[in-house]
PDB file of C-alpha atoms in Angstrom:
ATOM      1  CA  UNK A   1      89.092 112.975 111.936  1.00  0.00           C
ATOM      2  CA  UNK A   2      85.965 111.009 112.838  1.00  0.00           C
ATOM      3  CA  UNK A   3      85.842 107.968 115.101  1.00  0.00           C
ATOM      4  CA  UNK A   4      85.745 105.469 112.233  1.00  0.00           C
ATOM      5  CA  UNK A   5      88.913 106.967 110.752  1.00  0.00           C
ATOM      6  CA  UNK A   6      90.610 106.946 114.132  1.00  0.00           C
ATOM      7  CA  UNK A   7      89.834 103.244 114.485  1.00  0.00           C
ATOM      8  CA  UNK A   8      91.019 102.535 110.947  1.00  0.00           C
ATOM      9  CA  UNK A   9      94.454 104.078 111.443  1.00  0.00           C
ATOM     10  CA  UNK A  10      95.056 103.397 115.133  1.00  0.00           C
ATOM     11  CA  UNK A  11      97.788 100.809 114.474  1.00  0.00           C
ATOM     12  CA  UNK A  12      99.924 103.444 112.742  1.00  0.00           C
ATOM     13  CA  UNK A  13      98.912 106.569 114.681  1.00  0.00           C
ATOM     14  CA  UNK A  14     100.116 104.767 117.812  1.00  0.00           C
ATOM     15  CA  UNK A  15     103.613 104.869 116.320  1.00  0.00           C
ATOM     16  CA  UNK A  16     105.514 107.876 117.722  1.00  0.00           C
ATOM     17  CA  UNK A  17     106.891 108.633 114.247  1.00  0.00           C
ATOM     18  CA  UNK A  18     103.373 109.150 112.876  1.00  0.00           C
ATOM     19  CA  UNK A  19     100.806 110.037 115.562  1.00  0.00           C
ATOM     20  CA  UNK A  20      97.841 112.243 114.637  1.00  0.00           C
ATOM     21  CA  UNK A  21     100.015 114.866 112.960  1.00  0.00           C
ATOM     22  CA  UNK A  22     101.452 112.340 110.559  1.00  0.00           C
ATOM     23  CA  UNK A  23      97.998 111.003 109.788  1.00  0.00           C
ATOM     24  CA  UNK A  24      96.811 114.525 109.051  1.00  0.00           C
ATOM     25  CA  UNK A  25      99.723 114.981 106.646  1.00  0.00           C
ATOM     26  CA  UNK A  26      98.849 111.724 104.907  1.00  0.00           C
ATOM     27  CA  UNK A  27      95.226 112.792 104.576  1.00  0.00           C
ATOM     28  CA  UNK A  28      96.250 116.123 103.027  1.00  0.00           C
ATOM     29  CA  UNK A  29      98.818 114.633 100.653  1.00  0.00           C
ATOM     30  CA  UNK A  30      98.521 114.144  96.911  1.00  0.00           C
ATOM     31  CA  UNK A  31     100.557 111.301  95.406  1.00  0.00           C
ATOM     32  CA  UNK A  32     100.848 110.497  91.714  1.00  0.00           C
ATOM     33  CA  UNK A  33     101.550 106.881  90.728  1.00  0.00           C
ATOM     34  CA  UNK A  34     102.860 106.606  87.174  1.00  0.00           C
ATOM     35  CA  UNK A  35     102.306 103.039  86.027  1.00  0.00           C
ATOM     36  CA  UNK A  36      99.812 100.729  87.716  1.00  0.00           C
ATOM     37  CA  UNK A  37     101.517  97.418  87.078  1.00  0.00           C
ATOM     38  CA  UNK A  38     103.725  95.221  89.226  1.00  0.00           C
ATOM     39  CA  UNK A  39     105.137  98.072  91.330  1.00  0.00           C
ATOM     40  CA  UNK A  40     102.243 100.511  91.137  1.00  0.00           C
ATOM     41  CA  UNK A  41      99.767  97.902  92.368  1.00  0.00           C
ATOM     42  CA  UNK A  42     101.230  97.232  95.848  1.00  0.00           C
ATOM     43  CA  UNK A  43     102.386 100.841  96.225  1.00  0.00           C
ATOM     44  CA  UNK A  44      98.873 102.114  95.513  1.00  0.00           C
ATOM     45  CA  UNK A  45      97.235  99.635  97.850  1.00  0.00           C
ATOM     46  CA  UNK A  46      99.480 100.438 100.806  1.00  0.00           C
ATOM     47  CA  UNK A  47      99.242 104.191 100.254  1.00  0.00           C
ATOM     48  CA  UNK A  48      95.453 103.981 100.041  1.00  0.00           C
ATOM     49  CA  UNK A  49      95.317 101.798 103.147  1.00  0.00           C
ATOM     50  CA  UNK A  50      97.600 104.202 105.038  1.00  0.00           C
ATOM     51  CA  UNK A  51      95.197 107.085 104.459  1.00  0.00           C
ATOM     52  CA  UNK A  52      96.802 109.136 101.685  1.00  0.00           C
ATOM     53  CA  UNK A  53      94.117 111.648 100.763  1.00  0.00           C
ATOM     54  CA  UNK A  54      94.437 111.731  96.974  1.00  0.00           C
ATOM     55  CA  UNK A  55      96.041 109.284  94.568  1.00  0.00           C
ATOM     56  CA  UNK A  56      96.618 110.133  90.925  1.00  0.00           C
ATOM     57  CA  UNK A  57      96.414 106.895  88.944  1.00  0.00           C
ATOM     58  CA  UNK A  58      98.193 107.114  85.586  1.00  0.00           C
ATOM     59  CA  UNK A  59      98.350 104.236  83.125  1.00  0.00           C
ATOM     60  CA  UNK A  60      97.156 103.965  79.515  1.00  0.00           C
ATOM     61  CA  UNK A  61      97.161 100.154  79.408  1.00  0.00           C
ATOM     62  CA  UNK A  62      94.383  97.555  79.621  1.00  0.00           C
ATOM     63  CA  UNK A  63      94.381  94.593  82.012  1.00  0.00           C
ATOM     64  CA  UNK A  64      95.655  91.448  80.275  1.00  0.00           C
ATOM     65  CA  UNK A  65      95.961  87.823  81.465  1.00  0.00           C
ATOM     66  CA  UNK A  66      99.755  88.068  81.797  1.00  0.00           C
ATOM     67  CA  UNK A  67      99.346  90.934  84.290  1.00  0.00           C
ATOM     68  CA  UNK A  68      97.606  88.783  86.892  1.00  0.00           C
ATOM     69  CA  UNK A  69     100.804  86.935  87.881  1.00  0.00           C
ATOM     70  CA  UNK A  70     102.076  90.044  89.707  1.00  0.00           C
ATOM     71  CA  UNK A  71      99.667  93.017  89.384  1.00  0.00           C
ATOM     72  CA  UNK A  72      97.589  92.468  92.499  1.00  0.00           C
ATOM     73  CA  UNK A  73      95.159  95.330  91.911  1.00  0.00           C
ATOM     74  CA  UNK A  74      93.325  93.295  89.279  1.00  0.00           C
ATOM     75  CA  UNK A  75      91.221  90.155  88.932  1.00  0.00           C
ATOM     76  CA  UNK A  76      90.045  88.061  86.010  1.00  0.00           C
ATOM     77  CA  UNK A  77      86.852  90.146  85.939  1.00  0.00           C
ATOM     78  CA  UNK A  78      88.965  93.178  84.978  1.00  0.00           C
ATOM     79  CA  UNK A  79      90.464  91.687  81.822  1.00  0.00           C
ATOM     80  CA  UNK A  80      90.274  94.043  78.869  1.00  0.00           C
ATOM     81  CA  UNK A  81      89.406  97.082  80.975  1.00  0.00           C
ATOM     82  CA  UNK A  82      91.573 100.190  81.540  1.00  0.00           C
ATOM     83  CA  UNK A  83      93.963  99.705  84.430  1.00  0.00           C
ATOM     84  CA  UNK A  84      93.460 103.229  85.792  1.00  0.00           C
ATOM     85  CA  UNK A  85      89.703 102.740  86.071  1.00  0.00           C
ATOM     86  CA  UNK A  86      89.995  99.254  87.588  1.00  0.00           C
ATOM     87  CA  UNK A  87      92.617 100.484  90.043  1.00  0.00           C
ATOM     88  CA  UNK A  88      90.391 103.345  91.187  1.00  0.00           C
ATOM     89  CA  UNK A  89      87.476 100.964  91.747  1.00  0.00           C
ATOM     90  CA  UNK A  90      89.631  98.500  93.707  1.00  0.00           C
ATOM     91  CA  UNK A  91      91.222 101.190  95.874  1.00  0.00           C
ATOM     92  CA  UNK A  92      87.866 102.759  96.715  1.00  0.00           C
ATOM     93  CA  UNK A  93      86.689  99.320  97.836  1.00  0.00           C
ATOM     94  CA  UNK A  94      89.687  99.260 100.180  1.00  0.00           C
ATOM     95  CA  UNK A  95      89.235 102.819 101.500  1.00  0.00           C
ATOM     96  CA  UNK A  96      86.145 104.833 100.620  1.00  0.00           C
ATOM     97  CA  UNK A  97      87.697 107.988 102.115  1.00  0.00           C
ATOM     98  CA  UNK A  98      90.276 107.995  99.327  1.00  0.00           C
ATOM     99  CA  UNK A  99      90.023 110.440  96.434  1.00  0.00           C
ATOM    100  CA  UNK A 100      91.375 109.200  93.118  1.00  0.00           C
ATOM    101  CA  UNK A 101      92.208 111.102  89.970  1.00  0.00           C
ATOM    102  CA  UNK A 102      91.992 108.669  87.072  1.00  0.00           C
ATOM    103  CA  UNK A 103      94.488 109.342  84.279  1.00  0.00           C
ATOM    104  CA  UNK A 104      94.165 106.603  81.621  1.00  0.00           C
ATOM    105  CA  UNK A 105      96.942 108.186  79.546  1.00  0.00           C
ATOM    106  CA  UNK A 106     100.690 107.885  79.050  1.00  0.00           C
ATOM    107  CA  UNK A 107     103.066 110.446  80.550  1.00  0.00           C
ATOM    108  CA  UNK A 108     104.605 112.453  77.697  1.00  0.00           C
ATOM    109  CA  UNK A 109     106.771 115.498  77.131  1.00  0.00           C
ATOM    110  CA  UNK A 110     103.556 117.338  76.226  1.00  0.00           C
ATOM    111  CA  UNK A 111     101.576 116.637  79.413  1.00  0.00           C
ATOM    112  CA  UNK A 112     104.230 116.123  82.114  1.00  0.00           C
ATOM    113  CA  UNK A 113     104.575 119.801  83.038  1.00  0.00           C
ATOM    114  CA  UNK A 114     100.816 120.126  83.461  1.00  0.00           C
ATOM    115  CA  UNK A 115     100.211 116.960  85.490  1.00  0.00           C
ATOM    116  CA  UNK A 116     103.196 116.480  87.813  1.00  0.00           C
ATOM    117  CA  UNK A 117     103.117 119.901  89.585  1.00  0.00           C
ATOM    118  CA  UNK A 118      99.657 119.036  90.920  1.00  0.00           C
ATOM    119  CA  UNK A 119     101.114 116.420  93.276  1.00  0.00           C
ATOM    120  CA  UNK A 120     103.362 116.390  96.347  1.00  0.00           C
ATOM    121  CA  UNK A 121     105.175 113.139  95.530  1.00  0.00           C
ATOM    122  CA  UNK A 122     105.549 110.941  92.449  1.00  0.00           C
ATOM    123  CA  UNK A 123     105.877 107.144  92.715  1.00  0.00           C
ATOM    124  CA  UNK A 124     107.499 105.416  89.753  1.00  0.00           C
ATOM    125  CA  UNK A 125     105.662 102.280  88.681  1.00  0.00           C
ATOM    126  CA  UNK A 126     106.654 102.471  85.021  1.00  0.00           C
ATOM    127  CA  UNK A 127     108.521  99.858  83.006  1.00  0.00           C
ATOM    128  CA  UNK A 128     110.687 101.821  80.585  1.00  0.00           C
ATOM    129  CA  UNK A 129     113.737 104.058  80.760  1.00  0.00           C
ATOM    130  CA  UNK A 130     112.364 106.906  78.648  1.00  0.00           C
ATOM    131  CA  UNK A 131     109.507 107.558  81.080  1.00  0.00           C
ATOM    132  CA  UNK A 132     111.885 107.434  84.051  1.00  0.00           C
ATOM    133  CA  UNK A 133     114.153 110.086  82.536  1.00  0.00           C
ATOM    134  CA  UNK A 134     111.090 112.235  81.875  1.00  0.00           C
ATOM    135  CA  UNK A 135     109.867 111.710  85.438  1.00  0.00           C
ATOM    136  CA  UNK A 136     113.269 112.578  86.847  1.00  0.00           C
ATOM    137  CA  UNK A 137     113.699 115.738  84.817  1.00  0.00           C
ATOM    138  CA  UNK A 138     110.175 117.011  85.460  1.00  0.00           C
ATOM    139  CA  UNK A 139     110.131 116.281  89.194  1.00  0.00           C
ATOM    140  CA  UNK A 140     113.561 117.878  89.527  1.00  0.00           C
ATOM    141  CA  UNK A 141     112.404 121.060  87.802  1.00  0.00           C
ATOM    142  CA  UNK A 142     109.449 121.362  90.196  1.00  0.00           C
ATOM    143  CA  UNK A 143     111.344 120.134  93.304  1.00  0.00           C
ATOM    144  CA  UNK A 144     108.944 117.219  93.818  1.00  0.00           C
ATOM    145  CA  UNK A 145     110.218 114.027  95.515  1.00  0.00           C
ATOM    146  CA  UNK A 146     110.439 111.100  93.104  1.00  0.00           C
ATOM    147  CA  UNK A 147     110.220 107.573  94.564  1.00  0.00           C
ATOM    148  CA  UNK A 148     112.059 105.389  92.068  1.00  0.00           C
ATOM    149  CA  UNK A 149     111.690 101.623  91.895  1.00  0.00           C
ATOM    150  CA  UNK A 150     112.649  98.923  89.405  1.00  0.00           C
ATOM    151  CA  UNK A 151     112.602  95.135  89.220  1.00  0.00           C
ATOM    152  CA  UNK A 152     114.054  92.416  86.989  1.00  0.00           C
ATOM    153  CA  UNK A 153     113.945  88.685  87.549  1.00  0.00           C
ATOM    154  CA  UNK A 154     114.479  88.152  91.287  1.00  0.00           C
ATOM    155  CA  UNK A 155     116.067  91.559  91.905  1.00  0.00           C
ATOM    156  CA  UNK A 156     114.753  94.987  92.812  1.00  0.00           C
ATOM    157  CA  UNK A 157     115.952  98.453  93.740  1.00  0.00           C
ATOM    158  CA  UNK A 158     114.559 101.664  95.241  1.00  0.00           C
ATOM    159  CA  UNK A 159     115.853 105.203  95.651  1.00  0.00           C
ATOM    160  CA  UNK A 160     114.416 108.649  96.437  1.00  0.00           C
ATOM    161  CA  UNK A 161     115.332 111.628  94.277  1.00  0.00           C
ATOM    162  CA  UNK A 162     114.708 115.387  94.764  1.00  0.00           C
ATOM    163  CA  UNK A 163     114.104 114.942  98.484  1.00  0.00           C
ATOM    164  CA  UNK A 164     114.495 118.338 100.187  1.00  0.00           C
ATOM    165  CA  UNK A 165     117.924 119.697  99.263  1.00  0.00           C
ATOM    166  CA  UNK A 166     119.408 116.412  98.050  1.00  0.00           C
ATOM    167  CA  UNK A 167     120.768 116.986  94.512  1.00  0.00           C
ATOM    168  CA  UNK A 168     120.658 113.393  93.267  1.00  0.00           C
ATOM    169  CA  UNK A 169     118.454 112.442  90.327  1.00  0.00           C
ATOM    170  CA  UNK A 170     117.826 109.352  88.219  1.00  0.00           C
ATOM    171  CA  UNK A 171     120.553 110.592  85.875  1.00  0.00           C
ATOM    172  CA  UNK A 172     123.111 110.089  88.643  1.00  0.00           C
ATOM    173  CA  UNK A 173     122.145 106.425  88.699  1.00  0.00           C
ATOM    174  CA  UNK A 174     121.979 105.977  84.910  1.00  0.00           C
ATOM    175  CA  UNK A 175     123.750 108.926  83.254  1.00  0.00           C
ATOM    176  CA  UNK A 176     123.800 107.569  79.679  1.00  0.00           C
ATOM    177  CA  UNK A 177     120.228 108.132  78.480  1.00  0.00           C
ATOM    178  CA  UNK A 178     121.038 107.425  74.827  1.00  0.00           C
ATOM    179  CA  UNK A 179     122.291 103.949  75.696  1.00  0.00           C
ATOM    180  CA  UNK A 180     119.616 103.089  78.262  1.00  0.00           C
ATOM    181  CA  UNK A 181     116.537 103.971  76.208  1.00  0.00           C
ATOM    182  CA  UNK A 182     117.614 101.555  73.464  1.00  0.00           C
ATOM    183  CA  UNK A 183     118.057  98.559  75.749  1.00  0.00           C
ATOM    184  CA  UNK A 184     115.442  95.857  75.073  1.00  0.00           C
ATOM    185  CA  UNK A 185     113.131  95.340  78.060  1.00  0.00           C
ATOM    186  CA  UNK A 186     113.571  92.148  80.089  1.00  0.00           C
ATOM    187  CA  UNK A 187     110.059  90.963  80.991  1.00  0.00           C
ATOM    188  CA  UNK A 188     111.133  88.010  83.162  1.00  0.00           C
ATOM    189  CA  UNK A 189     110.126  88.530  86.773  1.00  0.00           C
ATOM    190  CA  UNK A 190     109.015  86.712  89.917  1.00  0.00           C
ATOM    191  CA  UNK A 191     105.761  88.296  91.049  1.00  0.00           C
ATOM    192  CA  UNK A 192     106.795  88.478  94.694  1.00  0.00           C
ATOM    193  CA  UNK A 193     109.671  90.889  93.986  1.00  0.00           C
ATOM    194  CA  UNK A 194     107.107  93.401  92.728  1.00  0.00           C
ATOM    195  CA  UNK A 195     105.269  93.257  96.042  1.00  0.00           C
ATOM    196  CA  UNK A 196     108.455  93.781  98.032  1.00  0.00           C
ATOM    197  CA  UNK A 197     109.775  96.702  95.971  1.00  0.00           C
ATOM    198  CA  UNK A 198     106.368  98.369  95.631  1.00  0.00           C
ATOM    199  CA  UNK A 199     105.882  98.133  99.387  1.00  0.00           C
ATOM    200  CA  UNK A 200     109.265  99.751 100.009  1.00  0.00           C
ATOM    201  CA  UNK A 201     108.294 102.552  97.619  1.00  0.00           C
ATOM    202  CA  UNK A 202     105.081 103.089  99.593  1.00  0.00           C
ATOM    203  CA  UNK A 203     107.086 103.161 102.816  1.00  0.00           C
ATOM    204  CA  UNK A 204     109.476 105.762 101.395  1.00  0.00           C
ATOM    205  CA  UNK A 205     106.541 107.905 100.282  1.00  0.00           C
ATOM    206  CA  UNK A 206     104.988 107.708 103.763  1.00  0.00           C
ATOM    207  CA  UNK A 207     108.316 108.642 105.360  1.00  0.00           C
ATOM    208  CA  UNK A 208     108.635 111.650 103.068  1.00  0.00           C
ATOM    209  CA  UNK A 209     105.071 112.798 103.801  1.00  0.00           C
ATOM    210  CA  UNK A 210     105.244 112.348 107.570  1.00  0.00           C
ATOM    211  CA  UNK A 211     108.849 113.470 107.920  1.00  0.00           C
ATOM    212  CA  UNK A 212     110.442 110.626 109.877  1.00  0.00           C
ATOM    213  CA  UNK A 213     113.263 108.134 109.475  1.00  0.00           C
ATOM    214  CA  UNK A 214     116.116 108.156 106.988  1.00  0.00           C
ATOM    215  CA  UNK A 215     114.783 108.316 103.424  1.00  0.00           C
ATOM    216  CA  UNK A 216     116.743 106.669 100.622  1.00  0.00           C
ATOM    217  CA  UNK A 217     117.907 109.962  99.165  1.00  0.00           C
ATOM    218  CA  UNK A 218     121.477 109.760  97.944  1.00  0.00           C
ATOM    219  CA  UNK A 219     121.225 105.979  98.359  1.00  0.00           C
ATOM    220  CA  UNK A 220     120.156 102.966  96.313  1.00  0.00           C
ATOM    221  CA  UNK A 221     118.568 100.026  98.163  1.00  0.00           C
ATOM    222  CA  UNK A 222     118.830  96.678  96.394  1.00  0.00           C
ATOM    223  CA  UNK A 223     117.596  93.168  97.108  1.00  0.00           C
ATOM    224  CA  UNK A 224     118.075  89.762  95.468  1.00  0.00           C
ATOM    225  CA  UNK A 225     115.448  87.187  96.436  1.00  0.00           C
ATOM    226  CA  UNK A 226     117.669  84.287  95.352  1.00  0.00           C
ATOM    227  CA  UNK A 227     120.009  84.960  98.259  1.00  0.00           C
ATOM    228  CA  UNK A 228     117.962  87.451 100.323  1.00  0.00           C
ATOM    229  CA  UNK A 229     120.987  89.736 100.256  1.00  0.00           C
ATOM    230  CA  UNK A 230     120.144  93.412 100.569  1.00  0.00           C
ATOM    231  CA  UNK A 231     122.471  96.365 100.195  1.00  0.00           C
ATOM    232  CA  UNK A 232     122.395 100.150 100.443  1.00  0.00           C
ATOM    233  CA  UNK A 233     124.751 101.838  97.979  1.00  0.00           C
ATOM    234  CA  UNK A 234     125.695 105.504  98.285  1.00  0.00           C
ATOM    235  CA  UNK A 235     125.170 107.425  95.047  1.00  0.00           C
TER     236      UNK A 235
END
């Protein structure tokens, strides 16, 4: 690691849980972010800033005016452009040592088995149940940690599935797929909850890469900004 990189990361390499070994692991890691919206935006920015070597950026959507209330990767100049391309450009401006793999497509049954095994960790930034079940099943089959996050209104939650030998998956949290995939999406949300939950997802990914702390495997962390109450529920 050159002197400029050492200066860039000195605030975190001075932490005993990370040090130079942890920074090396971050640099060598490959993280896929599926969905570059309210959760994917802060997660991507903090992972890029922390020195993750390669980020896969998957989203088939275009930037729209309603995104700007919470999707902090984008500006008004990005309106109408593919999110994956705009995200890559923004993240490179933050950290030019970062490698990005731009995937302006939707995750499907047809491509999941080809894309997901190329990464060490998957961060869930999607906004629908069907994609989450697909993410859970595919990451489980390849034994890849899956950093789950979801938000609604003022509330958010995070968990970690497939971490080491932990058997829990998204299906343990929501076992009835047939019922869940037909629920209408609730688009109401305070932008700030996205930043909080996405940041926690980034933190869980960093913990998994560097191997410190107590990851949220077998646990569900929740927060409600109306009361600032936070809980950890055992799955």
